[in-house]
Amino acid sequence: MDLIVVLYPWIKALHVIAVIAWMAGLFYLPRLFVYHAEQATVGDQLDGTFRVMEDKLLRLIMRPAMIVAWIAGLVMVAAGAFDWGAVWAWAKTAGVIGMTAMHVWLARRRREFAEGRNTRSGRTYRLMNEVPTLLLVVIVVAIIVRPF
C-alpha cells in the first residue's frame, strides 16, 4: 500500500490543524494593528508591547502554520486529492493564494509598525480584518460544497 494513502488521514488532519492556527492569526493580527494604530504612540510602552505581540504572533504561530498548511496541502494534491478539471479546485487554490497574499501584506505592515513607520489608520485595519473571513468562505464552500 502506498505510504501517502496510509498516511492521508493524518496529513489531512495536520492540514486542518495548521489552517485553523493560520486563520486564527489572520483574524487576530489585523485586530492588534487596529489597537496599535489607535492607542499607541511610537516609542511608548504600549507601542513596545504591541510590537512584541505582533512579532510573536507572526513569527511563532502564523508563519509556521502557513508553511505546514501549504506542505500538507501540496502533499494531498500530489496524492491526487484534487480534480484540476473542476472549478472548485481552482476556486480553493485562488482562495489559498489570497490567504498567502494577505499573510504577506500583514507581515509588511508588522514591519512598518516595528520600524515606527505605520501610516495607516485603524479603519484600514478594520476593513482588512474582513478579508480573511471572505477568503475562508470561498475556500470552505469550494472544498466542502463543491458547487462548480
Short mmCIF file of N, CA and C in Angstrom, two decimals:
data_model
loop_
_atom_site.label_atom_id
_atom_site.label_comp_id
_atom_site.label_asym_id
_atom_site.label_seq_id
_atom_site.Cartn_x
_atom_site.Cartn_y
_atom_site.Cartn_z
N MET A 1 0.84 -1.19 0.00
CA MET A 1 0.00 0.00 0.00
C MET A 1 0.89 1.25 0.00
N ASP A 2 0.51 2.22 -0.77
CA ASP A 2 1.29 3.45 -0.88
C ASP A 2 1.28 4.20 0.45
N LEU A 3 2.44 4.69 0.86
CA LEU A 3 2.59 5.36 2.15
C LEU A 3 1.68 6.58 2.27
N ILE A 4 1.55 7.36 1.19
CA ILE A 4 0.69 8.55 1.24
C ILE A 4 -0.76 8.15 1.47
N VAL A 5 -1.19 7.05 0.87
CA VAL A 5 -2.57 6.58 1.07
C VAL A 5 -2.79 6.20 2.53
N VAL A 6 -1.82 5.52 3.11
CA VAL A 6 -1.92 5.12 4.51
C VAL A 6 -1.92 6.35 5.43
N LEU A 7 -1.08 7.31 5.13
CA LEU A 7 -0.94 8.50 5.98
C LEU A 7 -1.92 9.62 5.63
N TYR A 8 -2.68 9.44 4.56
CA TYR A 8 -3.55 10.52 4.08
C TYR A 8 -4.45 11.12 5.17
N PRO A 9 -5.14 10.33 5.99
CA PRO A 9 -5.99 10.94 7.03
C PRO A 9 -5.17 11.79 8.02
N TRP A 10 -3.95 11.37 8.31
CA TRP A 10 -3.09 12.14 9.23
C TRP A 10 -2.61 13.43 8.57
N ILE A 11 -2.30 13.34 7.29
CA ILE A 11 -1.87 14.53 6.55
C ILE A 11 -3.02 15.53 6.48
N LYS A 12 -4.21 15.01 6.22
CA LYS A 12 -5.40 15.87 6.16
C LYS A 12 -5.67 16.52 7.52
N ALA A 13 -5.55 15.75 8.61
CA ALA A 13 -5.74 16.30 9.95
C ALA A 13 -4.70 17.38 10.24
N LEU A 14 -3.45 17.12 9.90
CA LEU A 14 -2.39 18.11 10.09
C LEU A 14 -2.69 19.38 9.30
N HIS A 15 -3.18 19.21 8.08
CA HIS A 15 -3.55 20.35 7.24
C HIS A 15 -4.64 21.19 7.90
N VAL A 16 -5.68 20.54 8.38
CA VAL A 16 -6.79 21.26 9.03
C VAL A 16 -6.31 21.98 10.28
N ILE A 17 -5.50 21.32 11.10
CA ILE A 17 -4.97 21.96 12.31
C ILE A 17 -4.13 23.18 11.96
N ALA A 18 -3.26 23.04 10.97
CA ALA A 18 -2.41 24.16 10.56
C ALA A 18 -3.23 25.31 10.00
N VAL A 19 -4.25 25.00 9.21
CA VAL A 19 -5.10 26.05 8.65
C VAL A 19 -5.84 26.79 9.76
N ILE A 20 -6.33 26.07 10.76
CA ILE A 20 -7.02 26.73 11.87
C ILE A 20 -6.07 27.68 12.60
N ALA A 21 -4.86 27.23 12.87
CA ALA A 21 -3.88 28.10 13.54
C ALA A 21 -3.54 29.32 12.68
N TRP A 22 -3.36 29.10 11.39
CA TRP A 22 -3.03 30.19 10.47
C TRP A 22 -4.18 31.20 10.41
N MET A 23 -5.41 30.68 10.27
CA MET A 23 -6.57 31.57 10.20
C MET A 23 -6.74 32.36 11.50
N ALA A 24 -6.49 31.73 12.64
CA ALA A 24 -6.58 32.45 13.91
C ALA A 24 -5.67 33.67 13.88
N GLY A 25 -4.46 33.49 13.38
CA GLY A 25 -3.53 34.61 13.27
C GLY A 25 -3.99 35.65 12.26
N LEU A 26 -4.54 35.19 11.14
CA LEU A 26 -5.03 36.13 10.13
C LEU A 26 -6.21 36.95 10.64
N PHE A 27 -6.98 36.38 11.56
CA PHE A 27 -8.07 37.13 12.18
C PHE A 27 -7.57 38.09 13.26
N TYR A 28 -6.57 37.66 14.01
CA TYR A 28 -6.13 38.42 15.20
C TYR A 28 -5.14 39.53 14.88
N LEU A 29 -4.20 39.30 13.97
CA LEU A 29 -3.16 40.30 13.72
C LEU A 29 -3.72 41.64 13.23
N PRO A 30 -4.67 41.67 12.29
CA PRO A 30 -5.21 42.97 11.91
C PRO A 30 -5.92 43.67 13.07
N ARG A 31 -6.53 42.89 13.96
CA ARG A 31 -7.20 43.49 15.13
C ARG A 31 -6.15 44.11 16.05
N LEU A 32 -5.02 43.44 16.24
CA LEU A 32 -3.93 44.05 17.01
C LEU A 32 -3.48 45.35 16.36
N PHE A 33 -3.41 45.36 15.03
CA PHE A 33 -3.00 46.57 14.31
C PHE A 33 -3.98 47.72 14.54
N VAL A 34 -5.28 47.40 14.61
CA VAL A 34 -6.28 48.44 14.89
C VAL A 34 -5.94 49.14 16.19
N TYR A 35 -5.75 48.35 17.24
CA TYR A 35 -5.47 48.93 18.56
C TYR A 35 -4.11 49.59 18.61
N HIS A 36 -3.14 49.02 17.92
CA HIS A 36 -1.80 49.60 17.87
C HIS A 36 -1.86 50.98 17.21
N ALA A 37 -2.56 51.05 16.08
CA ALA A 37 -2.66 52.32 15.35
C ALA A 37 -3.43 53.38 16.14
N GLU A 38 -4.45 52.96 16.88
CA GLU A 38 -5.32 53.92 17.56
C GLU A 38 -4.89 54.27 18.98
N GLN A 39 -4.19 53.38 19.66
CA GLN A 39 -3.94 53.58 21.09
C GLN A 39 -2.48 53.86 21.45
N ALA A 40 -1.55 53.45 20.61
CA ALA A 40 -0.13 53.57 20.96
C ALA A 40 0.52 54.73 20.23
N THR A 41 1.54 55.29 20.86
CA THR A 41 2.38 56.31 20.26
C THR A 41 3.76 55.69 20.06
N VAL A 42 4.39 55.98 18.92
CA VAL A 42 5.70 55.40 18.63
C VAL A 42 6.65 55.64 19.79
N GLY A 43 7.24 54.55 20.26
CA GLY A 43 8.23 54.63 21.33
C GLY A 43 7.70 54.49 22.74
N ASP A 44 6.38 54.56 22.93
CA ASP A 44 5.87 54.41 24.30
C ASP A 44 5.79 52.93 24.69
N GLN A 45 5.45 52.68 25.94
CA GLN A 45 5.43 51.32 26.46
C GLN A 45 4.40 50.46 25.73
N LEU A 46 3.24 51.02 25.44
CA LEU A 46 2.19 50.28 24.74
C LEU A 46 2.65 49.90 23.34
N ASP A 47 3.34 50.81 22.67
CA ASP A 47 3.90 50.53 21.35
C ASP A 47 4.83 49.32 21.42
N GLY A 48 5.68 49.28 22.42
CA GLY A 48 6.59 48.16 22.60
C GLY A 48 5.86 46.85 22.85
N THR A 49 4.82 46.92 23.65
CA THR A 49 4.02 45.72 23.93
C THR A 49 3.37 45.19 22.66
N PHE A 50 2.76 46.09 21.89
CA PHE A 50 2.13 45.66 20.63
C PHE A 50 3.17 45.07 19.68
N ARG A 51 4.33 45.69 19.59
CA ARG A 51 5.37 45.18 18.69
C ARG A 51 5.74 43.74 19.04
N VAL A 52 5.92 43.46 20.33
CA VAL A 52 6.27 42.11 20.76
C VAL A 52 5.13 41.14 20.44
N MET A 53 3.90 41.52 20.74
CA MET A 53 2.75 40.64 20.47
C MET A 53 2.64 40.33 18.98
N GLU A 54 2.76 41.37 18.16
CA GLU A 54 2.62 41.20 16.71
C GLU A 54 3.73 40.32 16.15
N ASP A 55 4.96 40.55 16.61
CA ASP A 55 6.09 39.78 16.14
C ASP A 55 5.95 38.30 16.51
N LYS A 56 5.60 38.03 17.76
CA LYS A 56 5.49 36.63 18.20
C LYS A 56 4.34 35.92 17.49
N LEU A 57 3.23 36.61 17.31
CA LEU A 57 2.10 36.00 16.60
C LEU A 57 2.50 35.61 15.18
N LEU A 58 3.15 36.53 14.48
CA LEU A 58 3.54 36.27 13.10
C LEU A 58 4.63 35.21 13.02
N ARG A 59 5.66 35.36 13.81
CA ARG A 59 6.85 34.51 13.71
C ARG A 59 6.66 33.12 14.31
N LEU A 60 5.95 33.03 15.42
CA LEU A 60 5.86 31.75 16.13
C LEU A 60 4.59 30.96 15.85
N ILE A 61 3.55 31.63 15.36
CA ILE A 61 2.29 30.92 15.10
C ILE A 61 1.93 30.96 13.62
N MET A 62 1.79 32.16 13.07
CA MET A 62 1.27 32.28 11.71
C MET A 62 2.21 31.69 10.65
N ARG A 63 3.47 32.08 10.68
CA ARG A 63 4.39 31.62 9.64
C ARG A 63 4.56 30.09 9.66
N PRO A 64 4.83 29.47 10.82
CA PRO A 64 4.93 28.00 10.81
C PRO A 64 3.62 27.33 10.39
N ALA A 65 2.49 27.86 10.83
CA ALA A 65 1.20 27.28 10.46
C ALA A 65 0.98 27.37 8.95
N MET A 66 1.33 28.52 8.36
CA MET A 66 1.19 28.67 6.91
C MET A 66 2.06 27.66 6.17
N ILE A 67 3.29 27.50 6.61
CA ILE A 67 4.20 26.56 5.95
C ILE A 67 3.68 25.13 6.04
N VAL A 68 3.24 24.73 7.22
CA VAL A 68 2.71 23.37 7.40
C VAL A 68 1.44 23.18 6.58
N ALA A 69 0.56 24.19 6.55
CA ALA A 69 -0.67 24.09 5.76
C ALA A 69 -0.35 23.91 4.28
N TRP A 70 0.59 24.70 3.78
CA TRP A 70 0.98 24.59 2.37
C TRP A 70 1.58 23.22 2.07
N ILE A 71 2.51 22.77 2.91
CA ILE A 71 3.17 21.47 2.66
C ILE A 71 2.15 20.34 2.70
N ALA A 72 1.32 20.29 3.73
CA ALA A 72 0.32 19.23 3.83
C ALA A 72 -0.66 19.30 2.66
N GLY A 73 -1.06 20.51 2.28
CA GLY A 73 -1.96 20.67 1.14
C GLY A 73 -1.34 20.19 -0.16
N LEU A 74 -0.08 20.52 -0.37
CA LEU A 74 0.60 20.08 -1.59
C LEU A 74 0.79 18.56 -1.62
N VAL A 75 1.03 17.97 -0.45
CA VAL A 75 1.13 16.50 -0.38
C VAL A 75 -0.21 15.88 -0.77
N MET A 76 -1.31 16.45 -0.29
CA MET A 76 -2.63 15.92 -0.66
C MET A 76 -2.90 16.09 -2.15
N VAL A 77 -2.48 17.22 -2.70
CA VAL A 77 -2.63 17.43 -4.14
C VAL A 77 -1.82 16.38 -4.90
N ALA A 78 -0.58 16.15 -4.46
CA ALA A 78 0.27 15.15 -5.11
C ALA A 78 -0.33 13.75 -5.01
N ALA A 79 -1.10 13.51 -3.96
CA ALA A 79 -1.75 12.21 -3.77
C ALA A 79 -2.99 12.05 -4.65
N GLY A 80 -3.33 13.10 -5.38
CA GLY A 80 -4.48 13.02 -6.28
C GLY A 80 -5.79 13.47 -5.68
N ALA A 81 -5.74 14.27 -4.63
CA ALA A 81 -6.95 14.71 -3.95
C ALA A 81 -7.71 15.80 -4.70
N PHE A 82 -7.10 16.35 -5.72
CA PHE A 82 -7.71 17.45 -6.46
C PHE A 82 -8.09 17.01 -7.86
N ASP A 83 -9.24 17.48 -8.30
CA ASP A 83 -9.66 17.29 -9.69
C ASP A 83 -9.45 18.63 -10.38
N TRP A 84 -8.30 18.77 -11.03
CA TRP A 84 -7.96 20.07 -11.64
C TRP A 84 -8.89 20.45 -12.78
N GLY A 85 -9.74 19.54 -13.21
CA GLY A 85 -10.73 19.87 -14.23
C GLY A 85 -11.98 20.52 -13.65
N ALA A 86 -12.07 20.55 -12.32
CA ALA A 86 -13.25 21.12 -11.65
C ALA A 86 -12.96 22.55 -11.21
N VAL A 87 -13.95 23.39 -11.34
CA VAL A 87 -13.81 24.80 -10.96
C VAL A 87 -13.54 24.95 -9.46
N TRP A 88 -14.14 24.09 -8.62
CA TRP A 88 -13.95 24.21 -7.17
C TRP A 88 -12.48 24.15 -6.79
N ALA A 89 -11.71 23.31 -7.48
CA ALA A 89 -10.28 23.18 -7.16
C ALA A 89 -9.56 24.49 -7.43
N TRP A 90 -9.92 25.15 -8.50
CA TRP A 90 -9.29 26.43 -8.84
C TRP A 90 -9.77 27.53 -7.90
N ALA A 91 -11.05 27.47 -7.48
CA ALA A 91 -11.57 28.45 -6.52
C ALA A 91 -10.83 28.32 -5.19
N LYS A 92 -10.64 27.08 -4.73
CA LYS A 92 -9.90 26.88 -3.48
C LYS A 92 -8.47 27.37 -3.63
N THR A 93 -7.84 27.04 -4.74
CA THR A 93 -6.46 27.47 -4.97
C THR A 93 -6.36 28.98 -4.96
N ALA A 94 -7.31 29.65 -5.60
CA ALA A 94 -7.31 31.12 -5.60
C ALA A 94 -7.48 31.66 -4.18
N GLY A 95 -8.35 31.02 -3.39
CA GLY A 95 -8.53 31.44 -2.00
C GLY A 95 -7.27 31.28 -1.18
N VAL A 96 -6.57 30.17 -1.38
CA VAL A 96 -5.32 29.92 -0.64
C VAL A 96 -4.24 30.92 -1.05
N ILE A 97 -4.17 31.22 -2.33
CA ILE A 97 -3.21 32.24 -2.78
C ILE A 97 -3.59 33.60 -2.17
N GLY A 98 -4.89 33.88 -2.10
CA GLY A 98 -5.35 35.12 -1.45
C GLY A 98 -4.97 35.17 0.02
N MET A 99 -5.10 34.03 0.72
CA MET A 99 -4.68 33.98 2.13
C MET A 99 -3.19 34.24 2.27
N THR A 100 -2.43 33.67 1.36
CA THR A 100 -0.98 33.87 1.41
C THR A 100 -0.64 35.33 1.13
N ALA A 101 -1.32 35.94 0.18
CA ALA A 101 -1.10 37.36 -0.11
C ALA A 101 -1.47 38.21 1.11
N MET A 102 -2.55 37.86 1.77
CA MET A 102 -2.95 38.58 2.99
C MET A 102 -1.88 38.43 4.07
N HIS A 103 -1.35 37.24 4.21
CA HIS A 103 -0.28 36.98 5.18
C HIS A 103 0.92 37.88 4.89
N VAL A 104 1.32 37.95 3.63
CA VAL A 104 2.46 38.78 3.23
C VAL A 104 2.16 40.26 3.50
N TRP A 105 0.95 40.70 3.17
CA TRP A 105 0.57 42.09 3.42
C TRP A 105 0.66 42.41 4.91
N LEU A 106 0.15 41.51 5.74
CA LEU A 106 0.20 41.71 7.19
C LEU A 106 1.64 41.72 7.70
N ALA A 107 2.48 40.85 7.15
CA ALA A 107 3.89 40.81 7.57
C ALA A 107 4.58 42.13 7.25
N ARG A 108 4.24 42.71 6.11
CA ARG A 108 4.83 44.02 5.75
C ARG A 108 4.33 45.12 6.68
N ARG A 109 3.06 45.07 7.03
CA ARG A 109 2.53 46.07 7.97
C ARG A 109 3.17 45.90 9.35
N ARG A 110 3.40 44.66 9.77
CA ARG A 110 4.06 44.44 11.05
C ARG A 110 5.46 45.05 11.05
N ARG A 111 6.15 44.91 9.94
CA ARG A 111 7.48 45.51 9.83
C ARG A 111 7.40 47.04 9.92
N GLU A 112 6.39 47.63 9.29
CA GLU A 112 6.22 49.09 9.38
C GLU A 112 5.99 49.51 10.83
N PHE A 113 5.14 48.79 11.54
CA PHE A 113 4.93 49.10 12.96
C PHE A 113 6.23 48.95 13.74
N ALA A 114 6.98 47.88 13.48
CA ALA A 114 8.23 47.61 14.20
C ALA A 114 9.25 48.72 13.97
N GLU A 115 9.20 49.33 12.80
CA GLU A 115 10.14 50.41 12.46
C GLU A 115 9.56 51.79 12.77
N GLY A 116 8.37 51.83 13.36
CA GLY A 116 7.74 53.11 13.68
C GLY A 116 7.27 53.88 12.47
N ARG A 117 6.96 53.17 11.37
CA ARG A 117 6.59 53.83 10.12
C ARG A 117 5.15 53.60 9.69
N ASN A 118 4.29 53.14 10.57
CA ASN A 118 2.90 52.91 10.16
C ASN A 118 2.23 54.23 9.79
N THR A 119 1.57 54.25 8.64
CA THR A 119 0.83 55.45 8.21
C THR A 119 -0.65 55.15 8.02
N ARG A 120 -1.05 53.92 8.27
CA ARG A 120 -2.44 53.53 8.05
C ARG A 120 -3.26 53.72 9.32
N SER A 121 -4.54 53.97 9.12
CA SER A 121 -5.44 54.21 10.25
C SER A 121 -6.01 52.88 10.77
N GLY A 122 -6.61 52.96 11.94
CA GLY A 122 -7.30 51.80 12.49
C GLY A 122 -8.42 51.34 11.56
N ARG A 123 -9.04 52.28 10.87
CA ARG A 123 -10.13 51.95 9.94
C ARG A 123 -9.63 51.04 8.81
N THR A 124 -8.45 51.31 8.30
CA THR A 124 -7.87 50.46 7.25
C THR A 124 -7.74 49.03 7.75
N TYR A 125 -7.22 48.89 8.96
CA TYR A 125 -7.03 47.55 9.51
C TYR A 125 -8.36 46.88 9.84
N ARG A 126 -9.36 47.66 10.21
CA ARG A 126 -10.70 47.09 10.43
C ARG A 126 -11.25 46.51 9.13
N LEU A 127 -11.07 47.25 8.05
CA LEU A 127 -11.54 46.76 6.75
C LEU A 127 -10.77 45.52 6.32
N MET A 128 -9.46 45.56 6.48
CA MET A 128 -8.63 44.42 6.08
C MET A 128 -8.90 43.19 6.96
N ASN A 129 -9.42 43.42 8.14
CA ASN A 129 -9.75 42.32 9.04
C ASN A 129 -10.87 41.44 8.47
N GLU A 130 -11.63 41.96 7.51
CA GLU A 130 -12.72 41.20 6.91
C GLU A 130 -12.25 40.29 5.78
N VAL A 131 -11.09 40.58 5.22
CA VAL A 131 -10.59 39.80 4.08
C VAL A 131 -10.42 38.31 4.41
N PRO A 132 -9.79 37.96 5.54
CA PRO A 132 -9.66 36.52 5.83
C PRO A 132 -11.00 35.79 5.94
N THR A 133 -12.02 36.47 6.44
CA THR A 133 -13.34 35.85 6.54
C THR A 133 -13.90 35.55 5.15
N LEU A 134 -13.77 36.49 4.24
CA LEU A 134 -14.25 36.27 2.87
C LEU A 134 -13.49 35.12 2.21
N LEU A 135 -12.19 35.10 2.41
CA LEU A 135 -11.39 34.01 1.84
C LEU A 135 -11.76 32.66 2.44
N LEU A 136 -12.02 32.66 3.74
CA LEU A 136 -12.44 31.43 4.42
C LEU A 136 -13.73 30.89 3.82
N VAL A 137 -14.69 31.77 3.58
CA VAL A 137 -15.97 31.36 2.99
C VAL A 137 -15.74 30.74 1.61
N VAL A 138 -14.94 31.40 0.78
CA VAL A 138 -14.66 30.88 -0.56
C VAL A 138 -14.02 29.49 -0.47
N ILE A 139 -13.02 29.35 0.38
CA ILE A 139 -12.28 28.09 0.48
C ILE A 139 -13.18 26.97 1.02
N VAL A 140 -13.90 27.23 2.09
CA VAL A 140 -14.73 26.18 2.70
C VAL A 140 -15.85 25.76 1.76
N VAL A 141 -16.52 26.71 1.13
CA VAL A 141 -17.59 26.36 0.19
C VAL A 141 -17.01 25.59 -0.99
N ALA A 142 -15.87 26.03 -1.50
CA ALA A 142 -15.27 25.34 -2.64
C ALA A 142 -14.92 23.89 -2.31
N ILE A 143 -14.33 23.66 -1.14
CA ILE A 143 -13.84 22.32 -0.82
C ILE A 143 -14.93 21.40 -0.24
N ILE A 144 -15.90 21.95 0.46
CA ILE A 144 -16.94 21.12 1.09
C ILE A 144 -18.16 20.96 0.18
N VAL A 145 -18.70 22.07 -0.31
CA VAL A 145 -19.91 22.03 -1.13
C VAL A 145 -19.59 21.67 -2.58
N ARG A 146 -18.46 22.14 -3.06
CA ARG A 146 -18.03 21.93 -4.45
C ARG A 146 -19.14 22.29 -5.43
N PRO A 147 -19.58 23.56 -5.39
CA PRO A 147 -20.73 23.95 -6.19
C PRO A 147 -20.46 24.06 -7.69
N PHE A 148 -19.20 24.04 -8.08
CA PHE A 148 -18.90 24.20 -9.51
C PHE A 148 -18.23 22.94 -10.03
#
